[in-house]
Every structure is written in C-alpha cells, then in structure tokens.
C-alpha cells in the first residue's frame, strides 16, 4: 500500500470514528438543538446513536474497499477480504431483519450508551430505529463487497 493511500485511509477512519463518537456521546445535546418537542428529541437522540452511528461507521467499508490494493495480494488473501466484506453485509442485514439479533443488539446499544427511561429511551425504541436504519448500513457494506469482488476479478 502506498504511503498516500495509507494516510488517506488512516485520516478517513479517524474522521469516521470522531463523527461516531460525537453521535454517540453528544446525541442528547444534538437532539435538543435539532428538535423542539421533548418526544421528538428522544426519538432523534436514539436515531443518532442506534441508526446514524452504524451508518457512519459502515462508510469505512467502501472506503477500505476502494483504497486497499487487492490486486497486490495472492488469491487466498483476496478471498479472505471478499469474505470479510460479505460477512459484514450479511451481519448488518441479519441484525436488521431477525428480531432476536435485533433485540440483542438493541439491548447492547441501550446499555453501552446509558439509555435512560428518564429521557424516554427504551430498548424497544432502539430496536425500531435499528430495524429502520441497519438495512441502509447493510447496503453500504454490500456495496463494498461488490467493489472488492469486482476489483479482485479484474
């Protein structure tokens, strides 16, 4: 990998992680600035943490798919990278579509972000947001899978 590609990849991932950190830990302040109604603030807050954070982080997959020099590696490594992207896309879509996995991920997101019933946040609200947002993230990761597959075949 060339130094410039590595630098772009490193800076890009740093930016994505910073944006995700702001979305996760500044979500209530952002929601207060974006919405007037307290109920809408709660919904927007959960959307920021359970919907937009995975979507922003999923943008790293196509970025990596475009910048990784896949043709410089042997066939075994190429297949491993293709499998990694396919697994990421399937996982995002499985969590979005299967209620048991979505419940598990919603409980984890609720606990790790200190979801609060005092603010009107519930695990069910997290599940609903994940059901709506994770297919988008799955499509983004799926596009990375297609990019890597095409680049490996060429």
PDB file of C-alpha atoms in Angstrom:
ATOM      1  CA  UNK A   1       0.000   0.000   0.000  1.00  0.00           C
ATOM      2  CA  UNK A   2       1.374   3.365  -0.936  1.00  0.00           C
ATOM      3  CA  UNK A   3       2.014   5.872   1.826  1.00  0.00           C
ATOM      4  CA  UNK A   4      -0.545   8.341   0.468  1.00  0.00           C
ATOM      5  CA  UNK A   5      -3.276   5.663   0.374  1.00  0.00           C
ATOM      6  CA  UNK A   6      -2.428   4.606   3.902  1.00  0.00           C
ATOM      7  CA  UNK A   7      -2.534   8.200   5.107  1.00  0.00           C
ATOM      8  CA  UNK A   8      -5.910   8.830   3.441  1.00  0.00           C
ATOM      9  CA  UNK A   9      -7.274   5.615   4.962  1.00  0.00           C
ATOM     10  CA  UNK A  10      -5.952   6.496   8.411  1.00  0.00           C
ATOM     11  CA  UNK A  11      -7.291  10.056   8.379  1.00  0.00           C
ATOM     12  CA  UNK A  12     -10.642   8.939   6.947  1.00  0.00           C
ATOM     13  CA  UNK A  13     -11.142   6.314   9.628  1.00  0.00           C
ATOM     14  CA  UNK A  14     -10.160   8.854  12.274  1.00  0.00           C
ATOM     15  CA  UNK A  15     -12.816  11.238  10.965  1.00  0.00           C
ATOM     16  CA  UNK A  16     -15.467   8.490  10.884  1.00  0.00           C
ATOM     17  CA  UNK A  17     -14.626   7.477  14.454  1.00  0.00           C
ATOM     18  CA  UNK A  18     -14.743  11.103  15.626  1.00  0.00           C
ATOM     19  CA  UNK A  19     -18.146  11.647  13.986  1.00  0.00           C
ATOM     20  CA  UNK A  20     -19.426   8.427  15.554  1.00  0.00           C
ATOM     21  CA  UNK A  21     -18.158   9.487  18.969  1.00  0.00           C
ATOM     22  CA  UNK A  22     -19.983  12.793  18.677  1.00  0.00           C
ATOM     23  CA  UNK A  23     -23.157  10.999  17.594  1.00  0.00           C
ATOM     24  CA  UNK A  24     -22.953   8.522  20.461  1.00  0.00           C
ATOM     25  CA  UNK A  25     -21.982  10.742  23.343  1.00  0.00           C
ATOM     26  CA  UNK A  26     -23.360  14.102  22.267  1.00  0.00           C
ATOM     27  CA  UNK A  27     -26.648  12.762  20.986  1.00  0.00           C
ATOM     28  CA  UNK A  28     -28.889  14.367  23.594  1.00  0.00           C
ATOM     29  CA  UNK A  29     -27.354  17.797  23.108  1.00  0.00           C
ATOM     30  CA  UNK A  30     -27.636  17.442  19.336  1.00  0.00           C
ATOM     31  CA  UNK A  31     -31.249  16.270  19.642  1.00  0.00           C
ATOM     32  CA  UNK A  32     -32.117  19.289  21.794  1.00  0.00           C
ATOM     33  CA  UNK A  33     -30.688  21.592  19.137  1.00  0.00           C
ATOM     34  CA  UNK A  34     -32.495  19.817  16.294  1.00  0.00           C
ATOM     35  CA  UNK A  35     -35.961  19.307  17.817  1.00  0.00           C
ATOM     36  CA  UNK A  36     -38.278  21.383  19.998  1.00  0.00           C
ATOM     37  CA  UNK A  37     -40.720  18.679  21.117  1.00  0.00           C
ATOM     38  CA  UNK A  38     -39.371  16.510  24.008  1.00  0.00           C
ATOM     39  CA  UNK A  39     -40.738  13.305  22.463  1.00  0.00           C
ATOM     40  CA  UNK A  40     -39.117  14.130  19.132  1.00  0.00           C
ATOM     41  CA  UNK A  41     -35.862  14.873  20.978  1.00  0.00           C
ATOM     42  CA  UNK A  42     -35.939  11.353  22.406  1.00  0.00           C
ATOM     43  CA  UNK A  43     -36.606   9.776  19.026  1.00  0.00           C
ATOM     44  CA  UNK A  44     -33.890  11.884  17.365  1.00  0.00           C
ATOM     45  CA  UNK A  45     -31.432  11.032  20.155  1.00  0.00           C
ATOM     46  CA  UNK A  46     -31.971   7.293  19.657  1.00  0.00           C
ATOM     47  CA  UNK A  47     -31.769   7.697  15.876  1.00  0.00           C
ATOM     48  CA  UNK A  48     -28.395   9.392  16.249  1.00  0.00           C
ATOM     49  CA  UNK A  49     -26.960   6.647  18.429  1.00  0.00           C
ATOM     50  CA  UNK A  50     -28.620   3.478  17.116  1.00  0.00           C
ATOM     51  CA  UNK A  51     -29.175   4.478  13.500  1.00  0.00           C
ATOM     52  CA  UNK A  52     -26.708   7.037  12.266  1.00  0.00           C
ATOM     53  CA  UNK A  53     -23.656   5.764  14.167  1.00  0.00           C
ATOM     54  CA  UNK A  54     -23.645   2.329  12.441  1.00  0.00           C
ATOM     55  CA  UNK A  55     -24.424   4.020   9.137  1.00  0.00           C
ATOM     56  CA  UNK A  56     -21.457   6.396   9.501  1.00  0.00           C
ATOM     57  CA  UNK A  57     -19.162   3.563  10.563  1.00  0.00           C
ATOM     58  CA  UNK A  58     -20.316   1.448   7.607  1.00  0.00           C
ATOM     59  CA  UNK A  59     -18.936   4.132   5.287  1.00  0.00           C
ATOM     60  CA  UNK A  60     -15.482   2.863   6.228  1.00  0.00           C
ATOM     61  CA  UNK A  61     -16.135  -0.382   4.342  1.00  0.00           C
ATOM     62  CA  UNK A  62     -16.398   1.125   0.824  1.00  0.00           C
ATOM     63  CA  UNK A  63     -13.531   3.435   1.647  1.00  0.00           C
ATOM     64  CA  UNK A  64     -11.376   0.476   2.574  1.00  0.00           C
ATOM     65  CA  UNK A  65     -12.636  -1.468  -0.465  1.00  0.00           C
ATOM     66  CA  UNK A  66     -11.513   1.328  -2.766  1.00  0.00           C
ATOM     67  CA  UNK A  67      -8.148   2.009  -1.145  1.00  0.00           C
ATOM     68  CA  UNK A  68      -6.872  -1.483  -0.287  1.00  0.00           C
ATOM     69  CA  UNK A  69      -4.553  -2.710  -3.050  1.00  0.00           C
ATOM     70  CA  UNK A  70      -6.387  -6.024  -3.512  1.00  0.00           C
ATOM     71  CA  UNK A  71      -4.532  -6.979  -6.706  1.00  0.00           C
ATOM     72  CA  UNK A  72      -1.165  -6.868  -4.902  1.00  0.00           C
ATOM     73  CA  UNK A  73      -2.078  -9.909  -2.808  1.00  0.00           C
ATOM     74  CA  UNK A  74      -2.375 -13.601  -3.566  1.00  0.00           C
ATOM     75  CA  UNK A  75      -5.716 -15.301  -4.260  1.00  0.00           C
ATOM     76  CA  UNK A  76      -6.119 -16.654  -0.708  1.00  0.00           C
ATOM     77  CA  UNK A  77      -5.888 -13.190   0.814  1.00  0.00           C
ATOM     78  CA  UNK A  78      -8.249 -11.793  -1.803  1.00  0.00           C
ATOM     79  CA  UNK A  79     -10.834 -14.455  -0.933  1.00  0.00           C
ATOM     80  CA  UNK A  80     -10.422 -13.650   2.763  1.00  0.00           C
ATOM     81  CA  UNK A  81     -11.054  -9.945   2.115  1.00  0.00           C
ATOM     82  CA  UNK A  82     -14.082 -10.749  -0.067  1.00  0.00           C
ATOM     83  CA  UNK A  83     -15.436 -12.984   2.684  1.00  0.00           C
ATOM     84  CA  UNK A  84     -14.876 -10.269   5.285  1.00  0.00           C
ATOM     85  CA  UNK A  85     -16.967  -7.784   3.323  1.00  0.00           C
ATOM     86  CA  UNK A  86     -19.668 -10.375   2.563  1.00  0.00           C
ATOM     87  CA  UNK A  87     -19.871 -11.317   6.239  1.00  0.00           C
ATOM     88  CA  UNK A  88     -20.187  -7.649   7.220  1.00  0.00           C
ATOM     89  CA  UNK A  89     -23.067  -7.088   4.812  1.00  0.00           C
ATOM     90  CA  UNK A  90     -24.876 -10.274   5.844  1.00  0.00           C
ATOM     91  CA  UNK A  91     -24.453  -9.407   9.528  1.00  0.00           C
ATOM     92  CA  UNK A  92     -25.914  -5.915   9.115  1.00  0.00           C
ATOM     93  CA  UNK A  93     -28.884  -7.249   7.181  1.00  0.00           C
ATOM     94  CA  UNK A  94     -29.394 -10.164   9.604  1.00  0.00           C
ATOM     95  CA  UNK A  95     -29.493  -7.824  12.597  1.00  0.00           C
ATOM     96  CA  UNK A  96     -31.956  -5.607  10.758  1.00  0.00           C
ATOM     97  CA  UNK A  97     -34.267  -8.470   9.758  1.00  0.00           C
ATOM     98  CA  UNK A  98     -34.084 -11.023  12.612  1.00  0.00           C
ATOM     99  CA  UNK A  99     -35.928  -9.885  15.757  1.00  0.00           C
ATOM    100  CA  UNK A 100     -33.777 -11.944  18.146  1.00  0.00           C
ATOM    101  CA  UNK A 101     -30.488 -10.486  16.886  1.00  0.00           C
ATOM    102  CA  UNK A 102     -32.000  -7.001  16.709  1.00  0.00           C
ATOM    103  CA  UNK A 103     -33.158  -7.360  20.322  1.00  0.00           C
ATOM    104  CA  UNK A 104     -29.668  -8.435  21.394  1.00  0.00           C
ATOM    105  CA  UNK A 105     -28.019  -5.521  19.565  1.00  0.00           C
ATOM    106  CA  UNK A 106     -30.621  -3.044  20.848  1.00  0.00           C
ATOM    107  CA  UNK A 107     -30.064  -4.185  24.438  1.00  0.00           C
ATOM    108  CA  UNK A 108     -26.317  -3.826  23.958  1.00  0.00           C
ATOM    109  CA  UNK A 109     -26.639  -0.349  22.422  1.00  0.00           C
ATOM    110  CA  UNK A 110     -29.083   0.703  25.164  1.00  0.00           C
ATOM    111  CA  UNK A 111     -26.701  -0.468  27.903  1.00  0.00           C
ATOM    112  CA  UNK A 112     -23.460   0.789  26.360  1.00  0.00           C
ATOM    113  CA  UNK A 113     -24.814   4.269  25.629  1.00  0.00           C
ATOM    114  CA  UNK A 114     -26.527   4.527  29.003  1.00  0.00           C
ATOM    115  CA  UNK A 115     -30.039   4.683  27.586  1.00  0.00           C
ATOM    116  CA  UNK A 116     -32.316   6.302  30.107  1.00  0.00           C
ATOM    117  CA  UNK A 117     -36.010   5.734  30.800  1.00  0.00           C
ATOM    118  CA  UNK A 118     -35.937   9.193  32.407  1.00  0.00           C
ATOM    119  CA  UNK A 119     -35.305  10.604  28.926  1.00  0.00           C
ATOM    120  CA  UNK A 120     -37.980   8.373  27.384  1.00  0.00           C
ATOM    121  CA  UNK A 121     -35.481   5.975  25.833  1.00  0.00           C
ATOM    122  CA  UNK A 122     -36.456   2.306  25.771  1.00  0.00           C
ATOM    123  CA  UNK A 123     -34.857  -0.801  24.268  1.00  0.00           C
ATOM    124  CA  UNK A 124     -37.937  -1.095  22.025  1.00  0.00           C
ATOM    125  CA  UNK A 125     -37.235   2.350  20.577  1.00  0.00           C
ATOM    126  CA  UNK A 126     -33.656   1.251  19.900  1.00  0.00           C
ATOM    127  CA  UNK A 127     -34.988  -1.880  18.146  1.00  0.00           C
ATOM    128  CA  UNK A 128     -37.314   0.173  15.972  1.00  0.00           C
ATOM    129  CA  UNK A 129     -34.536   2.542  14.948  1.00  0.00           C
ATOM    130  CA  UNK A 130     -32.211  -0.356  14.152  1.00  0.00           C
ATOM    131  CA  UNK A 131     -34.935  -2.017  12.084  1.00  0.00           C
ATOM    132  CA  UNK A 132     -35.208   1.172  10.011  1.00  0.00           C
ATOM    133  CA  UNK A 133     -31.537   2.166   9.723  1.00  0.00           C
ATOM    134  CA  UNK A 134     -29.490  -1.044   9.564  1.00  0.00           C
ATOM    135  CA  UNK A 135     -30.682  -2.070   6.081  1.00  0.00           C
ATOM    136  CA  UNK A 136     -29.108   1.168   4.820  1.00  0.00           C
ATOM    137  CA  UNK A 137     -25.849   0.318   6.538  1.00  0.00           C
ATOM    138  CA  UNK A 138     -26.082  -3.203   5.107  1.00  0.00           C
ATOM    139  CA  UNK A 139     -26.450  -1.806   1.600  1.00  0.00           C
ATOM    140  CA  UNK A 140     -23.390   0.396   2.121  1.00  0.00           C
ATOM    141  CA  UNK A 141     -21.341  -2.586   3.333  1.00  0.00           C
ATOM    142  CA  UNK A 142     -22.799  -4.676   0.490  1.00  0.00           C
ATOM    143  CA  UNK A 143     -21.565  -2.092  -1.990  1.00  0.00           C
ATOM    144  CA  UNK A 144     -18.092  -2.532  -0.518  1.00  0.00           C
ATOM    145  CA  UNK A 145     -18.444  -6.281  -1.068  1.00  0.00           C
ATOM    146  CA  UNK A 146     -19.317  -5.695  -4.732  1.00  0.00           C
ATOM    147  CA  UNK A 147     -16.405  -3.257  -5.140  1.00  0.00           C
ATOM    148  CA  UNK A 148     -13.907  -5.743  -3.691  1.00  0.00           C
ATOM    149  CA  UNK A 149     -15.352  -8.620  -5.701  1.00  0.00           C
ATOM    150  CA  UNK A 150     -15.088  -6.674  -8.959  1.00  0.00           C
ATOM    151  CA  UNK A 151     -11.586  -5.428  -8.153  1.00  0.00           C
ATOM    152  CA  UNK A 152     -10.411  -8.962  -7.321  1.00  0.00           C
ATOM    153  CA  UNK A 153     -11.881 -10.363 -10.532  1.00  0.00           C
ATOM    154  CA  UNK A 154     -10.208  -7.726 -12.738  1.00  0.00           C
TER     155      UNK A 154
END
